[in-house]
Amino acid sequence: MSPFGDLGRTAKNLFAEAFFEAVDSVDKGLDPSNIREAYIGSMGFGGGQIGNAAALLTEHARMLHVPTRKVENACASSGYAFRDAYLAVKSGAADLVLAGGVEVMNDLSDVRKRFWLGVSGDTEWERLAGLTFPGVYAMMASRHMHEYGTTPEQLAAVAVKNHANGARNPKAQFRKEITMEKALASPMVAHPLRLYDCCGTTDGAACVILAAKEVARKYTDTPVWVLGSGAASDHLAVHDRESMTRLEATVRAAHAAMRGADLTAKDVDIAEVHDCFTIAEILAVEDLGFAKKGEGGRLAVEGTTARGGELPVNPSGGLKAKGHPLGATGAAQVYEVFLQLRGEAGDRQVPSPEIGLTHNVGGSGATCAVHVFGP
Amino acid sequence: MAGIVAAGFYIPRSAITSEAYRKAAGHFSGDGIAEKSVAEFDEDEITMAVAAGDRLLADVNLGMVHVLAFATSNSVTGAALVAEALGIDPAKARDVRGADAGEMALAGAIEIASRDEIQTLVIAAEAPRSDPSTTEEDPLGAGAVALLVTSEGVPWSGGPGPSQSAIRRKVGDVGAASVLLSFLTTLEPSKITGDIDVTGALKSREYVTYERYLAMRRRASPRGTEYSQGAYVSLPAYLSEKKARYRLVGEACTECKRVHFPPREACLGCGARSWVDIPLKRTGTVYANTVIGKGAAPSEFLEQQLATGDYATAVVELDDGPRITAMLTDVEPAAVRIGMRVRMVFRRIYAQEGFVRYGFKFAPA
């Protein structure tokens, strides 16, 4: 994984850094020419290379001639790239596959950036009602508060927790702890969401290499296994969904992933969930089955999801503090769980987790990919 | 005798006093004008004409309208759009322009009614388009009048001139709508279908400061948002759903009768792909809401936000069932609550590539 942040670097440069780190990290060595397929998540980094972006990225990572393609599902692009890579291995078509993602957004002018923000909601109806994603998630938050009494303090507690984790992650965009007071005093972006309820605009890249069961031990003695993969979609616009306080795509993707792994939510030791906004983490912990519907707001407040809690959520800092380079986020979640399960997460290491989960959402929940990992 | 059988009018909810205007602007040249009505940022001649027309048509069968005449003194071509927003065939619409466009349209309507029994919906609307820093702007108000003319109605006497009108004192100069608005106040309510109590409507207005007045006055062209470099809805794509956008017309599945709004390609209930138009009730309830602050507005709405500040957007649950996301207007954004009753209004949404996109918003019911 490249550093995440406002970096002044190009997409191919960030992607190459993530890719070569992945290759170099393989214990017994890996020749990139053995990679059979490449799946690259990206929104299109601000229009920089909309067509054939994957070829540009793999070419500059010196993977000339590999079958490559861009996978685009908004913020869930590389969650889906990872799933596609997993399915390629699982099908027996390829025994060594790359899943990655990249985004660069900070090089855009202000007006151009505003045309790229919110492109993954329903453009014809939600956007033309004046919304980008803060507004869409704000309405979901307003509804969650209305139905379940969720409070601004509970939202802020998610931000405080994730910033505390991000402070220990050398690759995070925001490496500063924040206080509840600071979060609650930050400017309102889209009522009831304040600045610290929202993730930033991030550049970055992440890569993961998947190997078939038969060949994995050629590369390492300590592989992390994909135990389950689930994905689902939903109405693009939130107004078309039956509920605005439940992401049906998350519920269904999680169900499929858990069934594949033959596990339940109780078995999960660590989770990287899609917290593009603080309300999104609250929805996620409910929809993934870690809390009852309506009670997700309590988890961060009570410390359950803190790094030392019963179920650490977003030990990397999450999208909130680590950063959210749209197309790279899903792969970066897998990167974190990989490190955590191997005990290689440094200052932010959770004590010996066995089962890890990643949860990657596209937009306001139109797409979702969930993966479960273990020994 | 040919004349008026039904009427409707629209005066924006905001007004400014000549005193407040003069104090802040340093000038106010409008003899006999004590206060004038002020259109919202998202209103213009077209939206006000639709509002006046909608009020008239609330009590009148659409089939009574043979011709629509849209009159304004400004260089605005809007008859076809006004017709579509009212559910009238745009082929029946014509524009009448000029300082006395309202009188010309009404006189023409009376002539064809008495000669050929052709029934005309005359709508005159006016909003200032001058430079707000000049004295030319001072007397200009905003408003619209709709009159339905048939071969048997209340004849038009010519009415009091706009300068003598008591209405002018409260509304300001409303150009092509002036004479018709004054005429409206002389009509005997029992002889006319529709609400014609203009004086009554002026009692519950909100008074704005001159600073707010300037914010509500749109400038000619949006800065920097003309050409999208990312999210984009083409004009043909936008207009392909205009019955939904202009009139809140949904679609009912012909097989299982399930109602969808906005339109979709296959019925969510049974999968059928054949539809019948169903105009939805234009009222609903706020289901979820937000106030869009700095940094959260798409580029298309940046100009509006810079001019008039944060705005409210909501998911509205329509009384007929479907939910839809919409901007709210004519409301203090912070005052919006889940459960608030709202009604649809036809407004300007945004401008891009030289075209104004019109559509629905919701206002407090």
XYZ file of C-alpha atoms in Angstrom:
740
model
C 0.000 0.000 0.000
C 1.261 3.469 -0.865
C 0.996 6.234 1.693
C -2.505 7.763 1.671
C -3.038 11.526 1.570
C -2.718 14.680 -0.475
C 0.539 13.619 -1.999
C 1.128 15.452 -5.256
C 1.948 12.143 -6.942
C 0.547 10.438 -10.026
C -1.701 7.379 -10.136
C 0.881 5.223 -11.935
C 3.533 6.217 -9.411
C 1.340 5.364 -6.410
C 0.150 2.138 -7.981
C 3.696 1.013 -8.754
C 4.726 1.644 -5.139
C 1.855 -0.481 -3.833
C 2.514 -3.219 -6.362
C 6.249 -3.492 -5.730
C 5.695 -3.504 -1.968
C 3.276 -6.411 -2.427
C 5.761 -8.339 -4.567
C 8.697 -7.597 -2.265
C 6.720 -8.682 0.800
C 6.347 -12.259 -0.472
C 8.438 -14.359 1.933
C 9.834 -16.827 -0.589
C 9.923 -14.448 -3.519
C 7.537 -14.012 -6.433
C 8.203 -13.408 -10.112
C 5.557 -10.907 -11.351
C 5.604 -12.540 -14.780
C 3.735 -15.461 -13.191
C 0.711 -13.244 -12.452
C -2.029 -14.483 -14.790
C -4.743 -11.830 -14.400
C -4.979 -8.286 -13.004
C -8.111 -6.554 -11.639
C -7.664 -2.858 -10.871
C -10.281 -0.815 -9.015
C -10.576 2.858 -9.916
C -13.239 5.503 -10.356
C -11.167 7.074 -13.115
C -8.965 9.420 -11.096
C -10.713 12.664 -11.952
C -10.850 11.966 -15.665
C -7.087 11.599 -15.977
C -7.219 8.270 -17.831
C -10.808 7.154 -18.173
C -10.263 4.502 -20.821
C -7.749 1.668 -20.558
C -6.504 2.868 -17.164
C -5.640 -0.675 -16.032
C -3.221 -1.178 -18.931
C -1.422 2.045 -18.051
C -1.112 1.012 -14.406
C 0.034 -2.567 -14.946
C 2.389 -1.422 -17.719
C 4.109 0.997 -15.353
C 4.282 -1.756 -12.740
C 6.250 -3.647 -15.426
C 3.557 -6.266 -15.902
C 3.578 -5.930 -19.663
C 1.141 -8.188 -21.536
C -0.818 -9.389 -18.483
C -4.599 -9.629 -19.059
C -5.748 -6.563 -17.139
C -8.915 -4.554 -16.673
C -10.371 -1.763 -14.601
C -13.141 -2.697 -12.200
C -15.473 0.171 -11.375
C -18.115 0.099 -8.655
C -17.535 3.549 -7.183
C -15.984 3.343 -3.695
C -16.359 -0.460 -3.805
C -14.248 -0.776 -6.968
C -11.356 -2.690 -5.461
C -13.590 -4.682 -3.101
C -15.080 -5.982 -6.320
C -11.646 -6.221 -8.002
C -10.646 -8.457 -5.100
C -13.794 -10.536 -5.507
C -13.191 -10.917 -9.244
C -9.604 -11.964 -8.554
C -10.848 -14.448 -5.962
C -13.370 -15.886 -8.426
C -10.665 -16.207 -11.096
C -8.538 -18.264 -8.701
C -11.503 -20.206 -7.362
C -12.625 -21.142 -10.869
C -9.245 -22.679 -11.569
C -8.640 -20.342 -14.519
C -5.616 -18.685 -12.894
C -3.373 -19.626 -9.980
C -1.781 -16.255 -9.312
C -3.817 -13.051 -9.606
C -3.409 -9.380 -8.758
C -6.185 -7.283 -7.187
C -5.473 -3.613 -6.650
C -6.841 -0.131 -6.775
C -5.791 3.468 -7.119
C -7.231 6.976 -7.039
C -5.831 10.481 -7.325
C -8.277 13.306 -6.570
C -6.240 16.087 -5.007
C -4.770 17.340 -8.273
C -8.167 18.556 -9.485
C -9.284 22.175 -9.523
C -12.083 23.012 -7.131
C -14.894 23.167 -9.685
C -13.741 19.981 -11.392
C -13.538 18.193 -8.043
C -17.147 19.142 -7.328
C -18.187 17.587 -10.617
C -16.411 14.382 -9.586
C -17.732 14.287 -6.033
C -21.065 12.578 -5.866
C -20.841 11.046 -9.340
C -21.754 7.657 -7.875
C -25.118 8.554 -6.437
C -28.148 8.653 -8.712
C -26.977 11.480 -10.989
C -30.369 12.254 -12.540
C -32.401 12.431 -9.360
C -30.256 12.636 -6.207
C -27.536 14.897 -7.551
C -30.036 17.186 -9.254
C -31.750 17.627 -5.891
C -28.500 19.278 -4.759
C -26.717 16.330 -3.198
C -23.240 14.908 -3.126
C -22.431 12.065 -0.724
C -22.286 14.061 2.505
C -25.897 15.063 1.809
C -27.033 11.514 1.024
C -25.415 10.063 4.158
C -26.692 13.027 6.172
C -30.252 12.088 5.234
C -29.556 8.499 6.252
C -28.196 9.845 9.556
C -31.282 12.038 10.038
C -33.434 8.965 9.590
C -31.297 6.829 11.938
C -31.548 9.537 14.583
C -35.299 9.765 14.045
C -35.939 6.019 14.208
C -33.423 4.969 16.870
C -32.418 8.094 18.768
C -28.818 7.990 17.557
C -26.971 11.095 18.773
C -24.299 13.479 17.412
C -22.043 12.242 20.238
C -22.367 8.666 18.997
C -21.404 9.796 15.498
C -18.444 11.746 16.849
C -17.295 8.743 18.918
C -16.674 6.863 15.660
C -14.477 9.700 14.408
C -12.558 9.930 17.696
C -11.908 6.162 17.709
C -10.803 6.005 14.079
C -8.534 9.017 14.404
C -6.917 7.366 17.438
C -6.225 4.322 15.266
C -5.073 6.401 12.299
C -2.578 8.181 14.545
C -0.742 4.843 14.858
C -0.795 4.079 11.125
C 2.278 5.497 9.384
C 0.514 5.389 6.005
C -2.683 7.138 7.135
C -3.755 10.498 5.729
C -4.710 11.938 9.136
C -2.335 10.824 11.883
C -3.697 13.013 14.654
C -5.946 12.066 17.517
C -8.993 14.272 17.950
C -11.232 14.928 20.934
C -14.989 14.593 21.146
C -15.174 18.362 21.753
C -13.218 19.102 18.607
C -15.365 16.762 16.519
C -18.598 18.254 17.838
C -17.364 21.815 17.280
C -16.232 21.265 13.692
C -18.138 23.035 10.895
C -21.411 21.564 9.681
C -21.036 20.071 6.198
C -24.483 18.563 5.698
C -26.653 18.599 8.793
C -26.309 16.508 10.981
C -22.844 15.590 9.615
C -19.934 17.817 10.616
C -16.475 18.001 9.085
C -15.144 15.247 11.361
C -18.031 12.982 10.407
C -16.691 12.921 6.833
C -13.649 11.264 5.310
C -11.230 13.427 3.370
C -10.207 13.527 -0.272
C -7.376 11.065 -0.649
C -4.774 9.902 -3.145
C -3.393 6.398 -2.778
C -3.049 2.849 -4.059
C -3.159 -0.672 -2.650
C -2.394 -4.099 -4.100
C -3.021 -7.681 -3.012
C -1.773 -10.894 -4.594
C -3.986 -13.978 -4.461
C -2.641 -17.478 -5.002
C -4.459 -20.778 -5.453
C -4.427 -23.226 -2.549
C -2.175 -25.567 -4.556
C 0.579 -22.995 -5.105
C 0.274 -20.656 -2.108
C 2.945 -22.395 -0.049
C 5.428 -21.934 -2.862
C 5.333 -18.236 -1.916
C 4.826 -18.169 1.848
C 4.453 -20.408 4.877
C 1.969 -17.995 6.439
C -0.755 -17.299 3.879
C -3.982 -15.615 4.926
C -6.896 -17.560 3.477
C -10.015 -16.122 1.921
C -12.713 -18.029 3.791
C -15.734 -16.367 2.231
C -16.658 -13.826 -0.429
C -20.020 -12.116 -0.748
C -21.309 -9.245 -2.833
C -24.678 -7.666 -3.537
C -26.288 -4.589 -5.070
C -29.324 -2.422 -4.385
C -31.290 0.539 -5.729
C -28.864 3.307 -6.660
C -31.002 6.074 -5.122
C -31.749 5.911 -1.402
C -35.324 7.111 -1.971
C -36.065 3.880 -3.860
C -34.976 1.663 -0.950
C -37.459 0.287 1.497
C -35.293 1.383 4.424
C -32.876 4.298 4.684
C -31.312 2.936 7.858
C -30.235 -0.438 6.530
C -27.957 -1.202 3.588
C -29.571 -4.269 2.074
C -26.466 -4.798 -0.081
C -24.360 -5.091 3.089
C -26.801 -7.480 4.745
C -26.845 -9.764 1.703
C -23.115 -9.582 0.942
C -22.291 -10.351 4.581
C -24.713 -13.248 4.646
C -23.117 -14.781 1.549
C -19.566 -14.271 2.819
C -20.357 -15.755 6.239
C -22.150 -18.713 4.718
C -19.127 -19.367 2.477
C -16.841 -19.244 5.492
C -19.273 -21.258 7.610
C -18.960 -18.610 10.323
C -21.186 -16.096 12.092
C -20.658 -12.469 13.076
C -19.652 -13.653 16.573
C -16.598 -15.373 15.118
C -15.116 -12.170 13.698
C -12.149 -10.787 15.686
C -11.385 -7.721 13.623
C -13.205 -5.774 10.909
C -12.302 -3.101 8.413
C -15.637 -1.522 7.525
C -16.647 1.211 5.110
C -16.772 4.373 7.247
C -16.812 7.073 4.551
C -18.957 8.913 7.108
C -19.347 8.155 10.792
C -22.973 7.130 10.241
C -21.723 4.594 7.673
C -19.741 2.732 10.360
C -22.808 2.676 12.601
C -24.905 1.262 9.753
C -22.127 -1.230 8.937
C -21.763 -2.706 12.422
C -25.540 -3.193 12.502
C -25.900 -4.609 9.007
C -22.906 -6.943 9.486
C -24.560 -8.361 12.597
C -22.158 -6.949 15.219
C -24.965 -4.946 16.828
C -28.749 -5.026 16.769
C -30.409 -2.576 14.370
C -30.518 0.802 16.036
C -27.846 0.001 18.617
C -24.767 0.559 16.443
C -24.246 4.032 17.889
C -23.330 2.553 21.269
C -20.399 0.426 20.099
C -17.855 3.207 19.619
C -19.058 5.083 22.716
C -18.732 1.983 24.909
C -15.328 1.072 23.499
C -16.465 -2.253 22.005
C -14.999 -1.339 18.619
C -11.843 0.367 19.925
C -8.456 -1.198 19.194
C -8.428 -2.810 22.633
C -12.143 -3.597 22.610
C -14.048 -6.807 22.139
C -14.371 -6.312 18.373
C -11.843 -3.813 16.986
C -13.353 -2.029 13.986
C -11.148 -0.090 11.601
C -7.812 -0.535 13.431
C -6.177 1.040 10.360
C -8.001 4.298 11.050
C -10.651 3.409 8.500
C -11.658 5.580 5.599
C -12.090 8.387 8.147
C -8.476 8.688 9.239
C -6.453 6.388 7.007
C -8.107 8.059 4.019
C -10.432 7.057 1.199
C -8.869 6.949 -2.255
C -12.110 5.587 -3.734
C -10.822 2.869 -6.057
C -8.044 1.811 -3.656
C -10.125 1.473 -0.507
C -11.318 -2.140 -0.852
C -7.809 -3.443 -1.497
C -6.439 -1.305 1.349
C -8.936 -2.930 3.722
C -7.664 -6.367 2.696
C -4.081 -5.105 3.147
C -4.878 -4.131 6.764
C -6.588 -7.412 7.632
C -3.679 -9.307 6.042
C -1.188 -7.471 8.270
C -3.347 -7.848 11.371
C -3.903 -11.595 10.918
C -0.175 -12.117 10.348
C 0.699 -10.005 13.402
C 2.565 -7.469 11.258
C 0.518 -4.339 11.987
C 3.135 -2.660 14.203
C 1.912 -0.013 16.651
C -1.710 -0.652 15.827
C -1.559 -4.459 16.078
C -4.639 -6.011 17.667
C -3.719 -8.899 20.010
C -3.750 -12.125 17.944
C -6.921 -11.914 15.844
C -7.850 -15.061 13.928
C -10.829 -14.103 11.818
C -10.919 -10.800 9.926
C -13.600 -9.187 7.790
C -13.554 -6.467 5.136
C -16.643 -4.493 4.139
C -16.500 -2.212 1.109
C -19.487 -0.116 -0.009
C -20.053 1.636 -3.329
C -21.712 5.043 -3.009
C -24.537 5.035 -0.518
C -24.944 1.258 -0.688
C -25.788 0.454 -4.306
C -22.932 -2.051 -4.279
C -21.160 -3.901 -1.496
C -18.441 -6.553 -1.200
C -17.674 -8.429 2.011
C -14.763 -10.818 2.547
C -13.869 -13.040 5.473
C -10.284 -14.092 6.139
C -8.652 -16.551 8.478
C -5.929 -19.090 9.140
C -70.486 38.104 -24.128
C -66.904 36.919 -24.285
C -64.935 37.364 -21.091
C -63.330 35.814 -18.024
C -64.741 32.701 -16.335
C -61.839 31.607 -14.150
C -58.735 33.194 -12.699
C -55.643 32.499 -10.637
C -52.648 34.516 -9.570
C -49.239 34.116 -7.970
C -47.309 36.623 -5.906
C -43.996 35.422 -4.391
C -43.972 35.121 -0.630
C -41.188 37.702 -0.130
C -41.387 41.488 -0.328
C -39.206 44.508 0.361
C -40.386 47.919 1.528
C -39.397 50.956 -0.533
C -38.028 52.427 2.665
C -35.663 49.518 3.346
C -34.680 49.525 -0.322
C -33.982 53.279 -0.427
C -31.979 53.241 2.787
C -29.667 50.446 1.671
C -29.459 51.139 -2.079
C -29.379 54.912 -1.767
C -32.171 55.267 -4.319
C -35.721 54.201 -4.977
C -37.533 55.677 -7.929
C -41.023 54.281 -7.844
C -43.704 56.845 -7.070
C -46.661 55.347 -5.296
C -44.889 52.078 -4.507
C -44.684 51.353 -0.786
C -43.429 47.794 -1.126
C -42.762 45.339 -3.929
C -42.824 41.591 -4.237
C -39.525 39.713 -4.672
C -39.100 36.460 -6.566
C -36.991 33.691 -5.039
C -33.627 32.776 -6.560
C -35.273 29.773 -8.235
C -38.242 31.695 -9.675
C -38.719 33.505 -12.974
C -41.528 34.478 -15.397
C -41.961 30.841 -16.380
C -42.196 29.330 -12.898
C -44.568 32.069 -11.712
C -46.738 31.610 -14.797
C -46.934 27.897 -14.015
C -47.835 28.658 -10.381
C -50.665 31.013 -11.453
C -51.843 28.553 -14.103
C -51.798 25.641 -11.668
C -54.018 27.568 -9.280
C -56.536 28.305 -12.001
C -56.495 24.736 -13.272
C -57.088 23.361 -9.771
C -60.755 24.261 -10.318
C -61.039 24.002 -14.100
C -60.987 21.039 -16.468
C -57.870 21.035 -18.647
C -60.071 20.287 -21.669
C -61.479 23.810 -21.477
C -58.146 25.232 -22.616
C -57.940 25.463 -26.425
C -55.050 27.920 -26.537
C -52.429 29.070 -24.032
C -51.107 32.609 -24.391
C -48.040 33.410 -22.290
C -47.391 37.127 -21.957
C -44.304 38.831 -20.573
C -42.487 42.061 -21.369
C -39.114 40.387 -21.146
C -37.338 38.602 -23.976
C -38.337 35.212 -22.650
C -39.797 32.498 -24.870
C -41.653 30.254 -22.511
C -45.156 29.398 -23.757
C -44.324 25.816 -24.740
C -42.576 25.140 -21.435
C -45.389 26.706 -19.400
C -47.848 24.553 -21.343
C -45.911 21.352 -20.692
C -45.610 22.122 -17.003
C -49.390 22.623 -16.887
C -50.128 19.458 -18.845
C -51.285 21.371 -21.938
C -50.182 20.337 -25.453
C -47.305 22.733 -26.262
C -48.620 22.990 -29.836
C -51.499 25.031 -28.392
C -49.161 27.561 -26.792
C -48.000 30.924 -28.080
C -45.781 33.673 -26.759
C -46.882 37.296 -26.600
C -44.114 39.753 -25.830
C -43.786 43.457 -25.172
C -44.567 46.055 -22.520
C -48.329 45.670 -23.073
C -48.183 41.926 -23.756
C -50.762 41.167 -21.064
C -53.402 43.472 -22.554
C -52.611 42.321 -26.094
C -52.973 38.673 -25.111
C -56.241 39.293 -23.283
C -57.708 41.405 -26.105
C -56.745 38.727 -28.627
C -58.258 36.016 -26.462
C -61.559 37.890 -26.160
C -61.664 38.438 -29.903
C -61.218 34.778 -30.832
C -63.604 33.714 -28.078
C -66.426 35.911 -29.391
C -65.690 35.156 -33.047
C -64.769 31.440 -33.017
C -65.630 30.296 -29.482
C -61.972 29.445 -28.944
C -61.120 29.375 -25.228
C -57.774 30.827 -24.211
C -55.820 30.573 -21.007
C -54.009 33.906 -20.791
C -51.074 33.968 -18.390
C -49.062 37.113 -17.850
C -45.918 37.005 -15.706
C -43.148 39.388 -14.874
C -39.852 39.322 -12.997
C -37.156 41.984 -13.102
C -34.243 41.320 -15.435
C -32.578 44.715 -15.150
C -29.246 45.502 -13.531
C -30.079 45.657 -9.796
C -27.539 48.449 -9.261
C -29.480 50.845 -11.520
C -32.606 52.879 -10.733
C -34.369 51.005 -13.527
C -34.608 48.118 -11.078
C -36.220 50.136 -8.299
C -39.947 49.833 -9.097
C -39.896 46.311 -10.522
C -41.857 43.647 -8.675
C -42.714 40.055 -9.524
C -45.943 38.174 -10.038
C -48.221 36.355 -12.437
C -51.911 36.281 -13.404
C -53.869 33.568 -15.202
C -57.281 34.229 -16.800
C -59.468 31.798 -18.711
C -61.414 33.508 -21.496
C -64.562 31.950 -23.035
C -67.411 33.176 -25.200
C -69.566 33.689 -22.096
C -67.791 35.401 -19.228
C -67.189 38.618 -17.349
C -66.241 41.183 -19.985
C -63.005 43.105 -19.771
C -63.618 46.766 -19.173
C -60.069 47.837 -19.780
C -59.652 48.101 -16.012
C -57.817 50.743 -14.033
C -54.388 51.710 -15.366
C -51.489 50.225 -13.422
C -50.394 53.576 -12.056
C -53.703 54.069 -10.273
C -53.822 50.633 -8.875
C -53.764 49.979 -5.178
C -52.140 46.667 -6.015
C -49.171 48.414 -7.619
C -48.578 50.111 -4.277
C -47.992 46.682 -2.690
C -46.518 44.616 -5.532
C -44.536 47.115 -7.615
C -44.486 47.340 -11.391
C -45.171 43.914 -12.790
C -44.950 44.844 -16.497
C -47.075 42.641 -18.678
C -48.984 41.383 -15.630
C -49.801 44.873 -14.275
C -53.064 45.559 -16.047
C -54.345 42.013 -15.619
C -53.521 41.966 -11.928
C -55.355 45.245 -11.413
C -58.290 43.930 -13.435
C -58.402 40.862 -11.188
C -59.089 43.057 -8.153
C -62.126 44.611 -9.854
C -63.805 41.264 -10.535
C -66.793 40.072 -8.549
C -65.565 36.863 -6.805
C -68.969 35.141 -7.125
C -68.811 35.379 -10.914
C -65.331 33.886 -11.251
C -64.038 30.370 -10.589
C -60.886 30.427 -8.475
C -59.294 32.450 -5.711
C -58.885 36.105 -6.725
C -58.237 37.606 -3.297
C -54.946 39.339 -4.141
C -55.175 41.729 -1.209
C -55.661 38.813 1.168
C -52.606 37.019 -0.199
C -50.437 40.058 0.441
C -51.137 39.977 4.164
C -48.874 37.054 4.999
C -45.706 38.043 3.207
C -42.169 37.920 4.537
C -40.133 41.099 4.376
C -36.510 40.781 3.299
C -33.500 43.061 3.687
C -31.904 44.717 0.663
C -28.894 42.443 1.099
C -31.163 39.402 0.873
C -32.987 41.006 -2.054
C -29.722 41.210 -4.000
C -28.884 37.590 -3.098
C -32.244 36.427 -4.433
C -31.713 38.283 -7.710
C -29.932 35.896 -10.089
C -27.217 37.223 -12.340
C -27.184 36.475 -16.029
C -24.880 33.488 -16.256
C -23.453 31.070 -13.730
C -19.706 31.316 -13.173
C -17.545 28.319 -13.906
C -20.312 25.761 -13.941
C -21.238 25.951 -17.605
C -19.508 22.786 -18.658
C -19.378 19.709 -16.501
C -16.192 17.717 -16.451
C -17.585 14.848 -14.456
C -21.206 14.215 -13.449
C -23.482 15.260 -16.290
C -27.090 14.857 -17.294
C -27.584 15.685 -20.968
C -30.520 17.863 -21.966
C -32.195 15.036 -23.948
C -31.858 12.691 -20.960
C -33.272 15.360 -18.675
C -36.197 16.163 -20.952
C -37.011 12.512 -21.613
C -38.478 12.458 -18.113
C -40.070 15.892 -18.191
C -43.563 14.764 -17.281
C -42.100 13.436 -14.054
C -39.857 16.457 -13.532
C -42.439 19.114 -14.435
C -45.691 17.612 -13.229
C -44.928 14.736 -10.873
C -46.488 12.238 -13.263
C -45.685 8.663 -12.261
C -46.299 5.401 -14.028
C -48.592 2.569 -12.983
C -47.908 -0.967 -14.149
C -50.741 -2.075 -16.449
C -50.492 -5.630 -15.060
C -50.237 -5.318 -11.268
C -51.091 -1.569 -10.936
C -48.017 -0.837 -8.825
C -47.120 2.868 -9.005
C -43.530 3.924 -9.713
C -41.934 7.329 -9.430
C -39.578 8.252 -10.967
C -40.259 6.028 -13.994
C -38.331 2.768 -14.300
C -37.852 0.173 -17.022
C -39.543 -2.874 -15.505
C -42.178 -3.143 -12.785
C -40.621 -3.933 -9.412
C -43.750 -5.866 -8.506
C -44.326 -8.174 -11.470
C -41.651 -7.414 -14.061
C -44.079 -6.145 -16.702
C -42.906 -3.380 -18.987
C -46.078 -1.580 -19.929
C -47.231 1.540 -18.183
C -50.003 4.034 -17.874
C -49.319 7.619 -16.775
C -50.603 8.491 -13.360
C -50.421 12.082 -12.109
C -49.471 11.860 -8.442
C -50.897 13.972 -5.674
C -48.554 16.901 -5.250
C -48.350 16.651 -1.496
C -46.194 14.611 0.832
C -44.221 14.421 4.049
C -40.521 14.940 4.752
C -39.118 11.439 5.362
C -35.420 12.321 5.807
C -33.635 15.637 5.480
C -30.375 17.561 5.494
C -29.039 21.088 5.071
C -26.287 21.327 2.477
C -23.454 23.464 3.818
C -20.144 24.691 2.481
C -18.322 22.090 0.425
C -21.257 19.711 0.065
C -23.051 21.233 -2.939
C -22.487 19.826 -6.430
C -21.058 22.360 -8.906
C -24.474 22.731 -10.522
C -25.762 24.361 -7.325
C -22.675 26.337 -6.326
C -23.948 29.625 -7.754
C -27.213 29.263 -5.856
C -25.421 28.387 -2.624
C -22.989 31.282 -2.934
C -25.889 33.681 -3.521
C -28.513 32.497 -1.071
C -26.629 30.282 1.376
C -27.153 26.745 2.623
C -30.176 24.934 1.254
C -32.385 22.083 2.405
C -32.764 18.785 0.580
C -35.055 15.977 1.653
C -36.440 12.605 0.794
C -40.157 13.282 0.492
C -42.673 10.500 0.931
C -45.469 11.348 -1.489
C -49.044 10.854 -0.357
C -49.432 8.343 -3.196
C -46.613 6.211 -1.786
C -43.359 6.622 -3.701
C -40.425 8.504 -2.146
C -38.336 11.033 -4.035
C -35.299 13.178 -3.277
C -35.907 16.879 -3.833
C -34.636 20.290 -2.910
C -36.863 22.334 -0.613
C -37.634 25.990 -1.283
C -39.542 28.897 0.285
C -38.398 27.637 3.683
C -35.744 28.369 6.298
C -33.488 25.268 5.864
C -32.916 24.833 9.611
C -36.684 24.771 10.216
C -37.266 21.601 8.179
C -38.179 18.531 10.237
C -39.004 14.922 9.485
C -42.795 14.739 9.313
C -43.212 18.249 7.877
C -46.002 18.515 5.290
C -44.858 19.763 1.893
C -46.312 20.444 -1.562
C -44.720 20.364 -4.980
C -43.733 23.607 -6.705
C -42.322 24.099 -10.208
C -39.004 25.956 -10.096
C -35.696 26.562 -11.811
C -33.323 23.771 -10.789
C -30.010 24.773 -12.374
C -28.554 26.212 -15.561
C -26.009 24.482 -17.742
C -24.725 25.071 -21.262
C -27.120 27.969 -21.757
C -30.252 26.069 -20.787
C -32.249 26.466 -17.606
C -33.365 23.100 -16.265
C -36.786 23.341 -14.649
C -38.391 20.797 -12.383
C -40.049 20.137 -9.064
C -39.032 21.215 -5.622
C -41.095 21.087 -2.469
C -42.275 23.951 -0.266
C -44.075 23.910 3.092
C -47.709 22.888 2.514
